[in-house]
């Protein structure tokens, strides 16, 4: 029964977001603020994780391909496809679910228990539209940009690791990147990214917006939102792979 209760309240929250803004300039300012909070503040962690992901994938792939019958360009092909299809969209969004999701849940939870949300509603402001919609729209804008950045840096990190360790010369790595490239993989990765962006922004917003109690409940809501977001990302990953591939 708890599942249906939460699911119904979640759908009502999504439905309640769509209303005519009272002050468009105020909403635009909030959207830009959320783009900075979700996107710019996450760039550092995305850069570090992406470079090491590509580097480790190159080294481990080379370790497993021990037969000389397989050309070394295969290493670059495997790194490229792994980064684009799975590692950049899924792993980066799981990390963002922890970093961004806990931040969103904590922010809304603090506003709820300090009665700031109640004060905004008394002033006639639709708090779902003002507080939640900009977060979801900002995530749909900046998360795909972060995933593209992660894919580029991951592939570059793989090239650097192969070159520095002597596993794979840069020229052969570049040849492998261009070999048997399937453009549909990028479309598939972006489809997953937009789905994950909606999950990692709307789920924490739901838990934070409906917090009841004190600071302890904010922590629990934040933790629960991250867990639920990660599970939904993995479920969506499987469902989209089964449907689109």
Short mmCIF file of C-alpha atoms in Angstrom, two decimals:
data_model
loop_
_atom_site.label_atom_id
_atom_site.label_comp_id
_atom_site.label_asym_id
_atom_site.label_seq_id
_atom_site.Cartn_x
_atom_site.Cartn_y
_atom_site.Cartn_z
CA UNK A 1 0.00 0.00 0.00
CA UNK A 2 2.89 2.38 0.73
CA UNK A 3 4.06 2.06 -2.85
CA UNK A 4 0.67 3.10 -4.27
CA UNK A 5 0.44 5.98 -1.75
CA UNK A 6 3.85 7.31 -2.72
CA UNK A 7 3.18 6.77 -6.43
CA UNK A 8 -0.14 8.63 -6.25
CA UNK A 9 1.37 11.56 -4.34
CA UNK A 10 4.27 11.63 -6.82
CA UNK A 11 1.88 11.83 -9.78
CA UNK A 12 -0.12 14.59 -8.06
CA UNK A 13 3.12 16.51 -7.49
CA UNK A 14 4.05 16.21 -11.17
CA UNK A 15 0.55 17.28 -12.20
CA UNK A 16 0.62 20.22 -9.77
CA UNK A 17 3.81 21.62 -11.31
CA UNK A 18 2.11 22.62 -14.52
CA UNK A 19 0.40 25.94 -13.93
CA UNK A 20 0.85 29.45 -15.28
CA UNK A 21 3.84 31.15 -13.60
CA UNK A 22 2.95 34.17 -11.44
CA UNK A 23 6.17 36.01 -12.34
CA UNK A 24 8.12 34.72 -15.35
CA UNK A 25 11.29 36.66 -14.47
CA UNK A 26 11.38 35.10 -10.99
CA UNK A 27 10.97 31.61 -12.45
CA UNK A 28 13.70 32.23 -15.05
CA UNK A 29 16.06 33.35 -12.29
CA UNK A 30 15.32 30.18 -10.32
CA UNK A 31 15.92 28.04 -13.43
CA UNK A 32 19.34 29.62 -13.97
CA UNK A 33 20.14 29.12 -10.28
CA UNK A 34 19.28 25.43 -10.55
CA UNK A 35 21.33 25.03 -13.75
CA UNK A 36 24.29 26.31 -11.77
CA UNK A 37 23.57 24.12 -8.74
CA UNK A 38 22.97 20.91 -10.70
CA UNK A 39 25.34 21.44 -13.62
CA UNK A 40 28.27 23.73 -12.84
CA UNK A 41 28.78 22.44 -9.30
CA UNK A 42 28.92 18.84 -10.57
CA UNK A 43 31.50 19.42 -13.31
CA UNK A 44 34.49 18.66 -11.06
CA UNK A 45 33.34 15.23 -9.92
CA UNK A 46 32.21 14.34 -13.45
CA UNK A 47 35.62 15.24 -14.93
CA UNK A 48 37.57 13.18 -12.37
CA UNK A 49 35.34 10.10 -12.63
CA UNK A 50 35.17 10.17 -16.44
CA UNK A 51 38.93 10.34 -17.03
CA UNK A 52 39.63 7.45 -14.67
CA UNK A 53 36.74 5.41 -16.11
CA UNK A 54 38.24 5.61 -19.57
CA UNK A 55 41.75 4.91 -18.30
CA UNK A 56 40.71 1.84 -16.29
CA UNK A 57 38.58 0.49 -19.15
CA UNK A 58 41.54 0.69 -21.53
CA UNK A 59 43.94 -1.04 -19.16
CA UNK A 60 41.49 -3.80 -18.21
CA UNK A 61 40.45 -4.43 -21.81
CA UNK A 62 44.08 -4.71 -22.87
CA UNK A 63 44.70 -7.11 -19.98
CA UNK A 64 41.90 -9.41 -21.17
CA UNK A 65 42.82 -9.33 -24.87
CA UNK A 66 46.02 -11.34 -24.66
CA UNK A 67 45.89 -13.07 -28.05
CA UNK A 68 47.92 -11.43 -30.85
CA UNK A 69 45.27 -12.50 -33.38
CA UNK A 70 42.97 -9.65 -32.26
CA UNK A 71 44.08 -6.23 -33.57
CA UNK A 72 44.74 -3.57 -30.95
CA UNK A 73 42.16 -1.26 -32.49
CA UNK A 74 39.57 -3.52 -30.83
CA UNK A 75 40.62 -2.04 -27.48
CA UNK A 76 39.61 1.44 -28.63
CA UNK A 77 36.34 0.10 -30.06
CA UNK A 78 35.43 -1.58 -26.75
CA UNK A 79 36.38 1.52 -24.74
CA UNK A 80 34.37 3.80 -27.06
CA UNK A 81 31.23 1.66 -27.02
CA UNK A 82 31.39 0.98 -23.27
CA UNK A 83 31.79 4.67 -22.50
CA UNK A 84 29.01 5.82 -24.84
CA UNK A 85 26.49 3.05 -24.20
CA UNK A 86 26.82 2.47 -20.47
CA UNK A 87 29.53 4.11 -18.42
CA UNK A 88 28.96 7.76 -19.31
CA UNK A 89 25.15 7.86 -19.09
CA UNK A 90 24.46 5.30 -16.36
CA UNK A 91 27.41 5.52 -14.00
CA UNK A 92 27.62 9.31 -14.16
CA UNK A 93 23.87 9.61 -13.49
CA UNK A 94 24.14 7.21 -10.52
CA UNK A 95 26.85 9.48 -9.11
CA UNK A 96 24.70 12.55 -9.81
CA UNK A 97 21.78 10.83 -8.06
CA UNK A 98 23.90 10.87 -4.92
CA UNK A 99 25.43 14.32 -5.32
CA UNK A 100 22.51 16.25 -6.81
CA UNK A 101 19.67 14.16 -5.38
CA UNK A 102 20.72 14.53 -1.75
CA UNK A 103 21.18 18.28 -2.30
CA UNK A 104 17.67 18.70 -3.76
CA UNK A 105 16.03 16.61 -1.03
CA UNK A 106 17.88 18.46 1.73
CA UNK A 107 17.07 21.89 0.29
CA UNK A 108 13.34 21.21 -0.04
CA UNK A 109 13.24 19.36 3.29
CA UNK A 110 14.79 22.32 5.09
CA UNK A 111 12.32 24.67 3.44
CA UNK A 112 9.45 22.40 4.48
CA UNK A 113 10.34 22.06 8.17
CA UNK A 114 11.25 25.75 8.48
CA UNK A 115 7.78 26.55 7.02
CA UNK A 116 9.21 28.53 4.09
CA UNK A 117 7.07 26.48 1.70
CA UNK A 118 3.96 27.24 3.77
CA UNK A 119 4.84 30.95 3.70
CA UNK A 120 5.18 30.90 -0.11
CA UNK A 121 1.80 29.18 -0.46
CA UNK A 122 0.18 31.79 1.78
CA UNK A 123 1.58 34.44 -0.57
CA UNK A 124 -0.30 32.72 -3.41
CA UNK A 125 2.73 31.11 -5.08
CA UNK A 126 2.38 27.60 -6.50
CA UNK A 127 5.36 26.07 -4.69
CA UNK A 128 5.43 22.98 -6.90
CA UNK A 129 5.83 25.16 -9.99
CA UNK A 130 8.29 27.56 -8.36
CA UNK A 131 10.46 25.07 -6.44
CA UNK A 132 10.24 21.72 -8.25
CA UNK A 133 9.68 22.49 -11.96
CA UNK A 134 12.90 24.57 -12.34
CA UNK A 135 14.91 21.72 -10.81
CA UNK A 136 13.52 19.17 -13.26
CA UNK A 137 13.89 21.47 -16.29
CA UNK A 138 17.43 22.39 -15.23
CA UNK A 139 18.33 18.70 -14.88
CA UNK A 140 16.92 17.97 -18.35
CA UNK A 141 19.14 20.76 -19.72
CA UNK A 142 22.45 20.25 -17.90
CA UNK A 143 22.63 16.49 -17.21
CA UNK A 144 22.85 15.59 -20.96
CA UNK A 145 25.64 18.18 -21.26
CA UNK A 146 27.48 16.53 -18.34
CA UNK A 147 27.07 13.09 -19.92
CA UNK A 148 28.46 14.32 -23.27
CA UNK A 149 31.40 15.84 -21.38
CA UNK A 150 31.87 12.55 -19.52
CA UNK A 151 31.88 10.55 -22.77
CA UNK A 152 34.47 12.82 -24.39
CA UNK A 153 36.73 12.83 -21.31
CA UNK A 154 36.31 9.09 -20.82
CA UNK A 155 37.46 8.33 -24.35
CA UNK A 156 40.30 10.82 -23.97
CA UNK A 157 41.29 9.26 -20.64
CA UNK A 158 41.42 5.87 -22.33
CA UNK A 159 43.70 7.26 -25.01
CA UNK A 160 46.03 8.83 -22.44
CA UNK A 161 46.18 5.63 -20.38
CA UNK A 162 46.96 3.53 -23.44
CA UNK A 163 49.67 5.94 -24.55
CA UNK A 164 51.32 6.47 -21.15
CA UNK A 165 51.38 2.77 -20.27
CA UNK A 166 52.62 1.73 -23.71
CA UNK A 167 49.59 -0.50 -24.30
CA UNK A 168 48.25 1.29 -27.34
CA UNK A 169 49.81 4.05 -29.51
CA UNK A 170 47.54 7.12 -29.99
CA UNK A 171 47.40 6.57 -33.76
CA UNK A 172 46.01 3.04 -33.42
CA UNK A 173 43.60 4.23 -30.72
CA UNK A 174 42.29 6.95 -33.08
CA UNK A 175 41.86 4.41 -35.86
CA UNK A 176 39.88 2.17 -33.51
CA UNK A 177 37.59 5.04 -32.50
CA UNK A 178 36.54 5.53 -36.15
CA UNK A 179 36.14 1.83 -36.88
CA UNK A 180 32.58 0.40 -37.03
CA UNK A 181 31.09 3.45 -35.31
CA UNK A 182 27.27 3.26 -34.99
CA UNK A 183 25.63 6.73 -34.67
CA UNK A 184 22.48 5.16 -33.16
CA UNK A 185 24.50 4.42 -30.00
CA UNK A 186 24.64 8.15 -29.29
CA UNK A 187 20.85 8.47 -29.71
CA UNK A 188 20.35 5.52 -27.36
CA UNK A 189 22.70 7.05 -24.77
CA UNK A 190 20.86 10.38 -24.91
CA UNK A 191 17.49 8.60 -24.51
CA UNK A 192 18.79 7.02 -21.33
CA UNK A 193 20.28 10.29 -20.13
CA UNK A 194 17.00 12.24 -20.39
CA UNK A 195 15.18 9.47 -18.53
CA UNK A 196 17.79 9.45 -15.76
CA UNK A 197 17.78 13.26 -15.54
CA UNK A 198 14.05 13.22 -14.85
CA UNK A 199 14.51 10.52 -12.20
CA UNK A 200 17.41 12.15 -10.32
CA UNK A 201 15.57 15.47 -10.11
CA UNK A 202 11.92 14.48 -9.52
CA UNK A 203 12.41 11.66 -6.98
CA UNK A 204 14.54 13.70 -4.51
CA UNK A 205 12.17 16.65 -5.02
CA UNK A 206 9.25 14.43 -4.02
CA UNK A 207 10.93 13.15 -0.86
CA UNK A 208 12.20 16.58 0.14
CA UNK A 209 8.90 18.34 -0.54
CA UNK A 210 6.93 15.88 1.61
CA UNK A 211 9.28 15.74 4.61
CA UNK A 212 7.55 15.79 7.97
CA UNK A 213 9.35 16.22 11.30
CA UNK A 214 12.80 17.61 11.97
CA UNK A 215 16.38 17.43 10.76
CA UNK A 216 16.57 13.69 11.35
CA UNK A 217 13.73 13.13 8.89
CA UNK A 218 15.52 15.31 6.32
CA UNK A 219 18.53 13.01 6.48
CA UNK A 220 16.32 9.94 6.13
CA UNK A 221 14.44 11.47 3.20
CA UNK A 222 17.72 12.37 1.50
CA UNK A 223 19.08 8.85 1.93
CA UNK A 224 15.84 7.25 0.76
CA UNK A 225 15.67 9.50 -2.31
CA UNK A 226 19.19 8.48 -3.38
CA UNK A 227 18.43 4.77 -2.92
CA UNK A 228 15.13 4.96 -4.84
CA UNK A 229 16.72 7.05 -7.62
CA UNK A 230 19.58 4.56 -8.07
CA UNK A 231 17.18 1.59 -8.20
CA UNK A 232 14.95 3.35 -10.73
CA UNK A 233 17.98 4.25 -12.87
CA UNK A 234 19.04 0.60 -12.98
CA UNK A 235 15.49 -0.53 -13.80
CA UNK A 236 15.23 2.10 -16.54
CA UNK A 237 18.64 1.02 -17.84
CA UNK A 238 17.44 -2.54 -18.31
CA UNK A 239 14.02 -1.52 -19.72
CA UNK A 240 15.48 0.91 -22.26
CA UNK A 241 18.14 -1.57 -23.34
CA UNK A 242 15.47 -4.25 -23.86
CA UNK A 243 13.21 -1.87 -25.78
CA UNK A 244 15.65 0.15 -27.88
CA UNK A 245 18.51 -2.24 -28.67
#
